[in-house]
Structure formats: C-alpha cells, structure tokens
C-alpha cells in the first residue's frame, strides 16, 4: 500500500514544520525519534532480497539534517526509495533528484493557496509549489495527494486545486484520501462528511481517485 506494487518498509521520522489541523500522527510530529541510523541500516541489511523498497515518511522526513547520506546508504543496498513529503524543503528534494536517489515521491497538496496557511499553520505554500515544479521537471514516478476534511475544504477548493495542477501541465491521477474520523488529531475537528463526487471533479487530463 505504501509503495505501489512493491513490498516495502516505512521509516517514520519525528518532527514536522507544519501543524496540519487534521494530522493523526501527533506523537510523530511532536515526538522524538527512537532509532539511530546504525540501527536502521542494520535492520535494512537483514531485509535485503526480502524487501523491494524503503519509504521515508513522517512527520517530514527531509527535515532531518542527515537525510541525504542515509538515503544514499539505503540506495547502495539496492532498495528503491520513496519519499512522502509536504513539499516544504524544495532544495533538499532538488539535491536528491540531482543525485538520482529517489524513485518515487508522494507529494501532499494541503489546500489552495488561500487556505494553505489556515490548514497547515505554516507559510510554506511557495515552497510546496517550488517542490512540485522540481518534481514535474524531473519526470520521475510520483503522485499528488490531498487529505479531505469537509470543514477545511469545499468542493470548489478541490476544483481550484485541480485547475492549479492543470496549469502546471500535470497529467494523471490525483489522489484524495478521506480524513479518518474518530482518531486523535493535532486539533479538535468535528466529524468529516466524507463525500466527494470524483466524476464531477475529474477532468480530461486529471482523474480523481479516492482512497478510503
């Protein structure tokens, strides 16, 4: 599920530079890591020829000061590398792309520019857009995804987000994942009315795919 069509393990990195209201990983965002790089690499050595890929997630994994050398070591072992990112560190993503160290990226699209700050409690929309531009130019496998909560995004917001992707000449699937009701989150939110008309929001070039 975490790397399309590949068997993979996930490395969860503590810490994040956003405080998304719907985030259901508060213990990761606000917590501290418990494993050293040596322990991680030792574990992955034991999984060579058993796993296809390693997913770097969080929190926001690319905030870690030694993320590039760690990914380099993982690639040397022969694993594919996928990064889950909020797009807030375009320079790190660009370096990894230039080094050909990433095989797949999942880019979180939090909301349209008008709502980005209220949803993420950050002023990082321009960084997100820059990261998207880098990824589009790199032409590697990637996906764009959005978490939907009915109190935070309206259908017209999603339509605006699709139009933005079209303006960037993005073509393909756009994944919407419903907010998980009845879980602990960073902010108190009412129950989300998880209903989206995918067919109405899809366009000739961008297809909306729902993830439960």
XYZ file of C-alpha atoms in Angstrom:
212
model
C 0.000 0.000 0.000
C 2.819 2.420 0.788
C 4.877 1.873 -2.373
C 2.748 0.995 -5.405
C 3.204 -2.653 -6.407
C 6.308 -3.103 -4.209
C 6.978 -4.699 -0.844
C 8.345 -2.004 1.435
C 9.043 -0.944 4.988
C 8.430 2.556 6.326
C 10.810 4.760 8.286
C 8.811 7.296 10.295
C 10.775 10.468 11.033
C 9.748 12.536 14.039
C 9.180 16.269 13.682
C 7.409 18.444 11.157
C 7.382 22.101 10.140
C 3.614 22.084 9.631
C 0.814 21.601 12.133
C -1.997 20.404 9.889
C -5.267 20.505 11.804
C -6.288 17.013 10.651
C -2.914 15.337 11.332
C -3.482 11.969 13.026
C 0.206 11.404 13.864
C 0.657 13.905 16.717
C 3.034 11.562 18.549
C 5.323 11.585 15.492
C 5.012 15.284 14.702
C 5.605 16.363 18.299
C 7.787 13.472 19.475
C 11.399 12.364 19.224
C 12.988 9.587 17.208
C 13.990 6.347 18.964
C 16.292 4.652 16.433
C 19.827 5.527 15.344
C 20.906 5.423 11.707
C 23.127 2.452 12.604
C 20.110 0.525 13.888
C 18.092 1.407 10.800
C 20.848 0.321 8.407
C 21.410 -2.905 10.351
C 17.712 -3.740 10.075
C 17.670 -2.993 6.346
C 20.742 -5.168 5.774
C 18.736 -8.039 7.263
C 15.922 -7.344 4.773
C 17.995 -7.322 1.585
C 16.444 -9.575 -1.069
C 13.249 -9.655 1.020
C 12.009 -6.091 0.502
C 11.902 -4.073 -2.707
C 11.764 -0.587 -1.266
C 12.085 1.746 1.692
C 9.568 4.539 2.304
C 10.791 7.663 4.109
C 7.840 9.307 5.843
C 6.934 11.280 8.949
C 6.394 13.916 10.169
C 8.527 15.436 7.454
C 11.474 13.172 6.720
C 13.549 15.595 4.627
C 13.931 17.955 7.595
C 16.483 15.582 9.105
C 19.959 17.062 8.707
C 21.466 13.716 7.612
C 18.649 12.510 5.378
C 20.714 12.634 2.174
C 23.589 10.404 3.395
C 21.073 7.968 4.900
C 19.149 7.692 1.637
C 22.457 7.257 -0.214
C 23.324 4.278 2.004
C 19.869 2.767 1.512
C 20.188 3.104 -2.265
C 23.601 1.395 -2.127
C 21.867 -1.639 -0.640
C 19.763 -1.898 -3.776
C 16.438 -0.681 -2.385
C 14.047 1.576 -4.227
C 13.388 4.796 -2.296
C 10.048 6.541 -1.905
C 9.642 9.855 -0.095
C 6.432 11.146 1.466
C 6.764 14.921 1.704
C 4.764 18.069 2.331
C 6.962 19.862 -0.194
C 8.361 22.367 2.297
C 12.050 21.675 1.560
C 12.469 22.093 -2.203
C 16.260 22.450 -2.031
C 16.646 19.043 -0.366
C 14.306 17.428 -2.879
C 16.257 19.028 -5.723
C 19.557 17.670 -4.372
C 18.119 14.169 -4.074
C 16.697 14.370 -7.592
C 20.042 15.564 -8.958
C 21.729 12.598 -7.262
C 19.124 10.210 -8.709
C 18.435 8.966 -5.182
C 14.623 8.995 -5.351
C 12.475 6.528 -7.272
C 9.006 7.687 -6.208
C 7.565 10.729 -4.438
C 4.199 11.226 -2.759
C 3.604 14.975 -2.535
C 0.962 16.258 -0.135
C -1.141 19.076 -1.569
C -2.662 20.536 1.583
C -5.011 23.047 0.036
C -5.323 26.020 -2.312
C -3.092 28.998 -1.601
C -5.965 30.887 0.027
C -6.440 28.164 2.663
C -2.945 26.698 2.917
C -1.904 28.679 5.992
C -5.104 28.046 7.935
C -4.901 24.283 7.281
C -1.157 23.800 7.895
C -0.488 26.622 10.376
C 2.519 27.490 8.217
C 3.533 29.910 5.486
C 5.093 27.329 3.179
C 2.870 27.340 0.097
C 5.571 28.836 -2.150
C 7.975 26.085 -1.058
C 5.357 23.463 -1.895
C 4.875 24.954 -5.363
C 8.633 25.042 -5.955
C 8.907 21.386 -4.964
C 6.102 20.476 -7.367
C 7.922 22.297 -10.169
C 11.137 20.371 -9.437
C 9.320 17.040 -9.442
C 7.495 17.759 -12.699
C 10.771 18.637 -14.412
C 12.467 15.504 -13.068
C 9.871 13.254 -14.698
C 10.136 10.523 -12.068
C 7.240 8.452 -10.757
C 5.199 10.464 -8.285
C 1.719 11.154 -7.022
C -0.109 14.184 -5.686
C -2.495 13.589 -2.806
C -4.789 15.591 -0.565
C -6.428 14.774 2.764
C -10.040 15.913 2.685
C -11.985 17.154 5.696
C -15.331 18.762 4.936
C -14.761 21.552 7.499
C -11.463 22.560 5.864
C -12.008 22.102 2.133
C -15.074 22.688 -0.005
C -15.738 21.093 -3.364
C -14.914 24.425 -5.010
C -11.497 24.327 -3.286
C -10.788 20.919 -4.775
C -11.852 22.206 -8.173
C -9.420 25.113 -7.766
C -6.660 22.686 -6.809
C -7.309 20.563 -9.883
C -7.143 23.705 -12.043
C -3.835 24.633 -10.439
C -2.384 21.217 -11.287
C -3.626 21.595 -14.851
C -1.885 24.981 -15.058
C 1.335 23.143 -14.190
C 0.663 20.680 -17.034
C 0.203 17.848 -14.565
C -1.481 14.838 -16.163
C -2.626 11.685 -14.380
C -4.261 10.598 -11.152
C -4.887 12.943 -8.236
C -5.498 11.050 -5.010
C -7.956 12.247 -2.365
C -7.789 10.490 0.988
C -10.643 10.970 3.412
C -9.961 12.252 6.907
C -10.092 9.439 9.447
C -12.939 10.147 11.818
C -12.690 9.124 15.464
C -8.886 9.350 15.735
C -6.668 11.641 17.800
C -5.538 14.692 15.830
C -3.429 17.781 16.418
C -6.566 19.936 16.536
C -10.104 19.202 17.612
C -12.199 18.747 14.498
C -15.807 17.783 14.064
C -16.670 14.623 12.193
C -15.952 14.991 8.478
C -18.710 14.440 5.958
C -16.644 12.321 3.608
C -18.477 12.627 0.321
C -16.845 13.714 -2.928
C -18.128 13.374 -6.475
C -14.964 12.150 -8.207
C -16.515 12.101 -11.638
C -17.615 15.722 -11.370
C -14.197 16.881 -10.157
C -12.165 14.902 -12.703
C -11.099 16.500 -15.973
C -9.943 15.097 -19.323
C -6.334 15.203 -18.059
C -6.661 14.642 -14.290
C -8.606 11.763 -12.748
C -9.663 11.977 -9.091
C -9.029 8.693 -7.236
C -10.475 8.203 -3.758
C -8.549 6.413 -1.057
C -10.708 5.336 1.881
